Amino acid sequence: MALALASGAVEVVDLTHTLDPDFPVIILPPEFGQCARFRMEEVSAYDHRGPGWKWHNISMSEHTGTHFDAPVHWISGRDVANGAVDEIPVDRFVGPVCVIDCSAGAAEDEDYELTVPVIEAWEAEHGRIPADAWVFMRTDWSRRSGAAYLNMREDGAHSPGPTPEAVRFLVEQRDIRGFGTETVGTDAGQGMHYNPPYPAHYILHGNGRYGLQCLAHLDRLPATGALLMAAPLKIRNGTGSPLRVLALVPGEAG
Ligand code: 23J
Ligand code: MN
C-alpha cells in the first residue's frame, strides 16, 4: 500500500469541507434545540498571551460540518451495542465505498429521491453492492454554498435524499455499513414527511449502521474500488463527530 502511494498508483482524496463559522448547519423547527456552528477563539498568536506559539479554542456541535452519525444519535439506535462514537470498533472506520451518481437527477429536482430502482440500475452497470460497504449518494450538492446549501423555504429545507424503501433495501438486502451524502443530513430536506420520518436516520441507526453528511467532492471517487477512511473523534458517549474523511483511489499512474 505504501509503495502504491509512493508510485502514484493510489492517490488520497479529501472528502471534507473546511470547518468555518460560515458553513451552514441543519436548522430544525424552532421548538427543538439547534446545532451549533463552528467557532474559533484565539488564545494567543506569538504575542503577550503566548510569545512563542499560536493556538485556538474551538467549539461546535457533534453534527457540525462534514461529520459522522453514530447509532445512538437516533432513538431507534439508543440500545444498539457499541452505538456511540467511542465504542465503535476501529475496523469500522476503514472500508470500501460505492458511489451512486445522482448528480444529474439532483440538478433537475432539488427534492430528488434515491429509490430502489435507481440502486438496481446502478448495480446493473457496476455490479452488486458488496456486504459491509459504505454507499454514498453523489449529488454535487457540495458545490453549493450559503443559502443554496440548506435551500430553506416556507415549508422547510429542500435537498435530495433516499426513500425509506431505498434505505431498507440497502440495510436489509445489501447489509451496508453506512450511508453518506453531500447534503446537511443523510435524509432529504423534506425527510420528515416520510414514514418513518427521517428514514435514513431511523433505519440506519436502528440497525447499527452509520451516517456521513456534508461530504465534499464525491465526483472525485470512482463508482467502486475506493477505500474510505472515516474515523470520528473518540468522544465518550458521543452521538457523532466532525472528522476528516479521506479516500484511497486508483491514481493517474495506476
Ligand atoms: C437532529 C435532528 C434531525 C436531523 C439531524 C439531527 C441530522 O441530520 C444530523 O446531523 O444528524 S435530520
Ligand atoms: Mn448528523
XYZ file of C-alpha atoms and ligand atoms in Angstrom:
267
model
C 0.000 0.000 0.000
C 2.839 2.405 0.875
C 4.557 1.565 -2.432
C 1.338 2.122 -4.373
C 1.009 5.570 -2.758
C 4.627 6.451 -3.497
C 4.341 5.434 -7.162
C 1.095 7.325 -7.715
C -0.851 4.127 -8.395
C -3.003 5.115 -5.406
C -3.994 8.678 -4.521
C -5.554 10.216 -1.430
C -8.746 12.243 -1.958
C -10.140 14.629 0.669
C -13.939 14.463 1.002
C -14.102 17.064 3.796
C -15.421 20.627 3.938
C -13.326 23.183 5.811
C -14.620 23.898 9.329
C -15.615 27.540 9.163
C -18.190 29.639 11.098
C -19.955 30.340 7.796
C -20.529 26.686 6.899
C -24.298 26.032 7.223
C -25.687 23.765 9.936
C -29.026 21.969 9.922
C -31.962 24.135 11.068
C -34.719 22.264 12.925
C -38.213 23.572 13.699
C -37.907 26.233 16.459
C -39.394 24.032 19.208
C -36.321 21.793 19.020
C -32.748 22.530 20.067
C -30.356 23.748 17.410
C -26.995 22.666 16.071
C -24.073 24.984 16.951
C -21.918 26.345 14.172
C -18.139 26.036 14.290
C -16.487 28.704 16.458
C -12.832 29.551 16.928
C -11.309 31.870 19.517
C -7.683 32.889 19.501
C -5.808 32.055 22.707
C -2.528 33.555 21.564
C -0.723 34.362 18.330
C 3.016 34.691 19.143
C 2.133 37.668 21.339
C 1.960 38.677 25.017
C -0.624 35.924 25.610
C 1.883 33.325 24.444
C 5.030 34.743 22.879
C 6.309 31.610 21.150
C 3.097 29.974 19.989
C -0.296 30.372 18.340
C -3.411 28.370 19.217
C -7.210 28.464 19.297
C -10.054 27.187 21.416
C -12.799 25.754 19.242
C -16.413 24.717 19.782
C -19.145 23.185 17.652
C -21.867 20.538 17.660
C -21.158 16.859 17.182
C -23.151 17.377 13.949
C -21.334 20.422 12.503
C -19.639 20.343 9.103
C -18.515 17.099 7.490
C -19.483 14.637 10.209
C -20.179 11.062 11.271
C -23.507 9.874 12.749
C -23.368 7.035 15.286
C -26.302 4.690 16.034
C -27.100 6.361 19.399
C -27.818 9.625 17.543
C -31.335 8.322 16.834
C -33.958 6.911 19.228
C -34.155 3.761 17.108
C -30.460 3.113 17.854
C -30.422 4.050 21.537
C -29.862 0.447 22.672
C -27.535 -0.648 19.858
C -24.396 -2.305 21.263
C -21.269 -0.149 20.780
C -23.515 2.563 19.376
C -21.561 5.647 20.498
C -18.526 7.018 18.629
C -16.092 5.990 21.383
C -17.396 2.412 21.396
C -17.400 1.624 17.670
C -14.656 -0.893 16.791
C -11.952 0.893 14.794
C -12.106 -1.578 11.900
C -15.489 0.024 11.077
C -13.658 3.229 10.196
C -11.834 1.785 7.157
C -13.695 0.089 4.325
C -14.912 0.052 0.732
C -17.311 2.629 -0.673
C -19.760 2.519 -3.592
C -20.804 5.842 -5.120
C -24.212 6.220 -6.751
C -24.148 9.234 -9.049
C -27.428 11.130 -8.617
C -25.968 14.459 -9.759
C -27.998 14.697 -12.976
C -31.272 13.983 -11.137
C -30.440 16.391 -8.301
C -29.599 19.152 -10.796
C -33.125 18.885 -12.218
C -35.023 18.218 -8.997
C -33.862 19.600 -5.649
C -36.106 17.022 -3.908
C -34.621 14.180 -5.983
C -35.139 10.762 -4.370
C -32.707 7.863 -4.346
C -35.071 4.928 -4.933
C -34.700 1.140 -5.151
C -34.910 1.215 -8.992
C -32.081 3.779 -9.069
C -29.948 1.444 -6.927
C -30.847 -1.534 -9.139
C -29.913 0.416 -12.277
C -26.558 1.304 -10.669
C -25.964 -2.388 -9.860
C -26.776 -3.405 -13.440
C -23.895 -1.190 -14.533
C -21.389 -1.598 -11.702
C -22.237 -4.907 -10.033
C -23.908 -5.808 -6.765
C -23.136 -3.652 -3.730
C -20.951 -5.885 -1.533
C -21.870 -6.522 2.089
C -20.380 -4.158 4.680
C -19.676 -1.325 2.227
C -20.365 2.361 2.577
C -22.837 3.679 -0.013
C -22.573 7.344 -0.962
C -25.237 9.341 -2.770
C -23.415 11.779 -5.052
C -25.492 14.873 -5.829
C -22.772 17.520 -6.334
C -24.631 19.403 -3.574
C -21.210 20.148 -2.031
C -20.670 22.719 -4.793
C -23.462 24.837 -3.301
C -22.725 27.443 -0.639
C -24.609 29.908 1.549
C -28.411 29.806 1.475
C -28.470 27.480 -1.534
C -26.905 24.699 0.563
C -29.791 24.264 3.043
C -32.217 25.611 0.426
C -34.780 26.650 3.064
C -38.287 27.607 2.017
C -41.564 28.303 3.865
C -42.076 24.582 4.320
C -38.503 23.761 5.332
C -35.376 22.579 3.548
C -35.359 21.163 0.031
C -32.486 18.828 -0.774
C -32.201 15.316 -2.216
C -32.174 12.104 -0.194
C -33.167 8.432 -0.048
C -36.666 6.977 0.235
C -37.496 4.686 3.184
C -37.654 1.757 0.751
C -34.183 2.552 -0.582
C -32.650 2.714 2.913
C -34.410 -0.505 3.923
C -33.137 -2.179 0.745
C -29.552 -1.074 1.411
C -29.656 -2.249 5.038
C -31.706 -5.434 4.716
C -30.810 -6.656 1.214
C -27.264 -5.296 0.862
C -26.170 -5.189 4.515
C -24.358 -1.850 4.072
C -22.109 -0.440 6.767
C -23.330 3.102 6.319
C -24.743 5.750 4.009
C -23.232 9.110 3.128
C -24.462 12.287 1.440
C -23.225 15.686 0.288
C -26.202 17.405 1.912
C -26.592 18.555 5.528
C -28.259 15.270 6.535
C -28.401 11.648 5.419
C -32.106 12.381 4.914
C -33.742 14.578 2.303
C -34.596 18.161 3.280
C -38.255 17.107 3.341
C -37.401 13.787 5.045
C -39.766 14.420 7.970
C -42.725 13.681 5.668
C -41.740 10.070 5.003
C -42.949 7.102 7.050
C -40.984 6.764 9.262
C -39.904 10.418 9.451
C -36.184 10.824 8.663
C -35.981 7.249 7.339
C -32.208 7.231 6.800
C -31.579 8.187 10.412
C -34.292 5.868 11.714
C -33.451 2.764 9.700
C -29.661 3.084 9.527
C -29.122 3.792 13.201
C -31.823 1.370 14.405
C -29.840 -1.325 12.636
C -26.443 -0.224 13.968
C -25.343 1.418 10.715
C -23.555 4.750 10.365
C -24.082 8.021 8.550
C -21.793 10.595 6.936
C -23.056 14.039 5.980
C -21.781 17.233 4.391
C -19.327 15.189 2.337
C -17.475 17.050 -0.424
C -16.061 16.174 -3.852
C -17.809 12.844 -4.331
C -17.253 13.486 -8.063
C -13.590 12.569 -7.411
C -14.482 8.987 -6.449
C -14.897 6.020 -8.776
C -18.242 4.192 -8.608
C -16.468 1.252 -6.969
C -12.968 0.461 -5.776
C -12.206 3.330 -3.406
C -11.223 2.657 0.201
C -12.771 5.040 2.720
C -11.180 6.204 5.956
C -13.637 7.937 8.278
C -12.750 7.853 11.975
C -14.810 10.097 14.280
C -13.305 11.715 17.379
C -13.357 9.476 20.449
C -15.995 11.423 22.374
C -17.366 9.498 25.385
C -20.988 8.595 24.593
C -20.731 10.829 21.524
C -23.584 10.672 19.015
C -21.416 11.832 16.137
C -18.363 13.866 15.333
C -16.816 16.197 12.801
C -13.982 14.359 11.084
C -11.605 14.318 8.163
C -12.932 11.912 5.530
C -10.304 10.520 3.161
C -10.469 8.008 0.340
C -7.754 5.988 -1.362
C -8.466 5.817 -5.098
C -6.653 4.445 -8.148
C -4.311 7.217 -9.329
C -3.183 8.540 -12.710
C -0.149 6.274 -12.604
C -2.350 3.272 -11.765
C -31.083 16.134 14.538
C -32.422 16.052 14.163
C -32.745 15.812 12.850
C -31.738 15.646 11.928
C -30.377 15.690 12.281
C -30.083 15.959 13.599
C -29.285 15.483 11.289
O -29.464 15.467 10.117
C -27.901 15.167 11.724
O -26.975 15.977 11.613
O -27.690 14.034 12.138
S -32.172 15.312 10.258
Mn -25.547 14.199 11.948
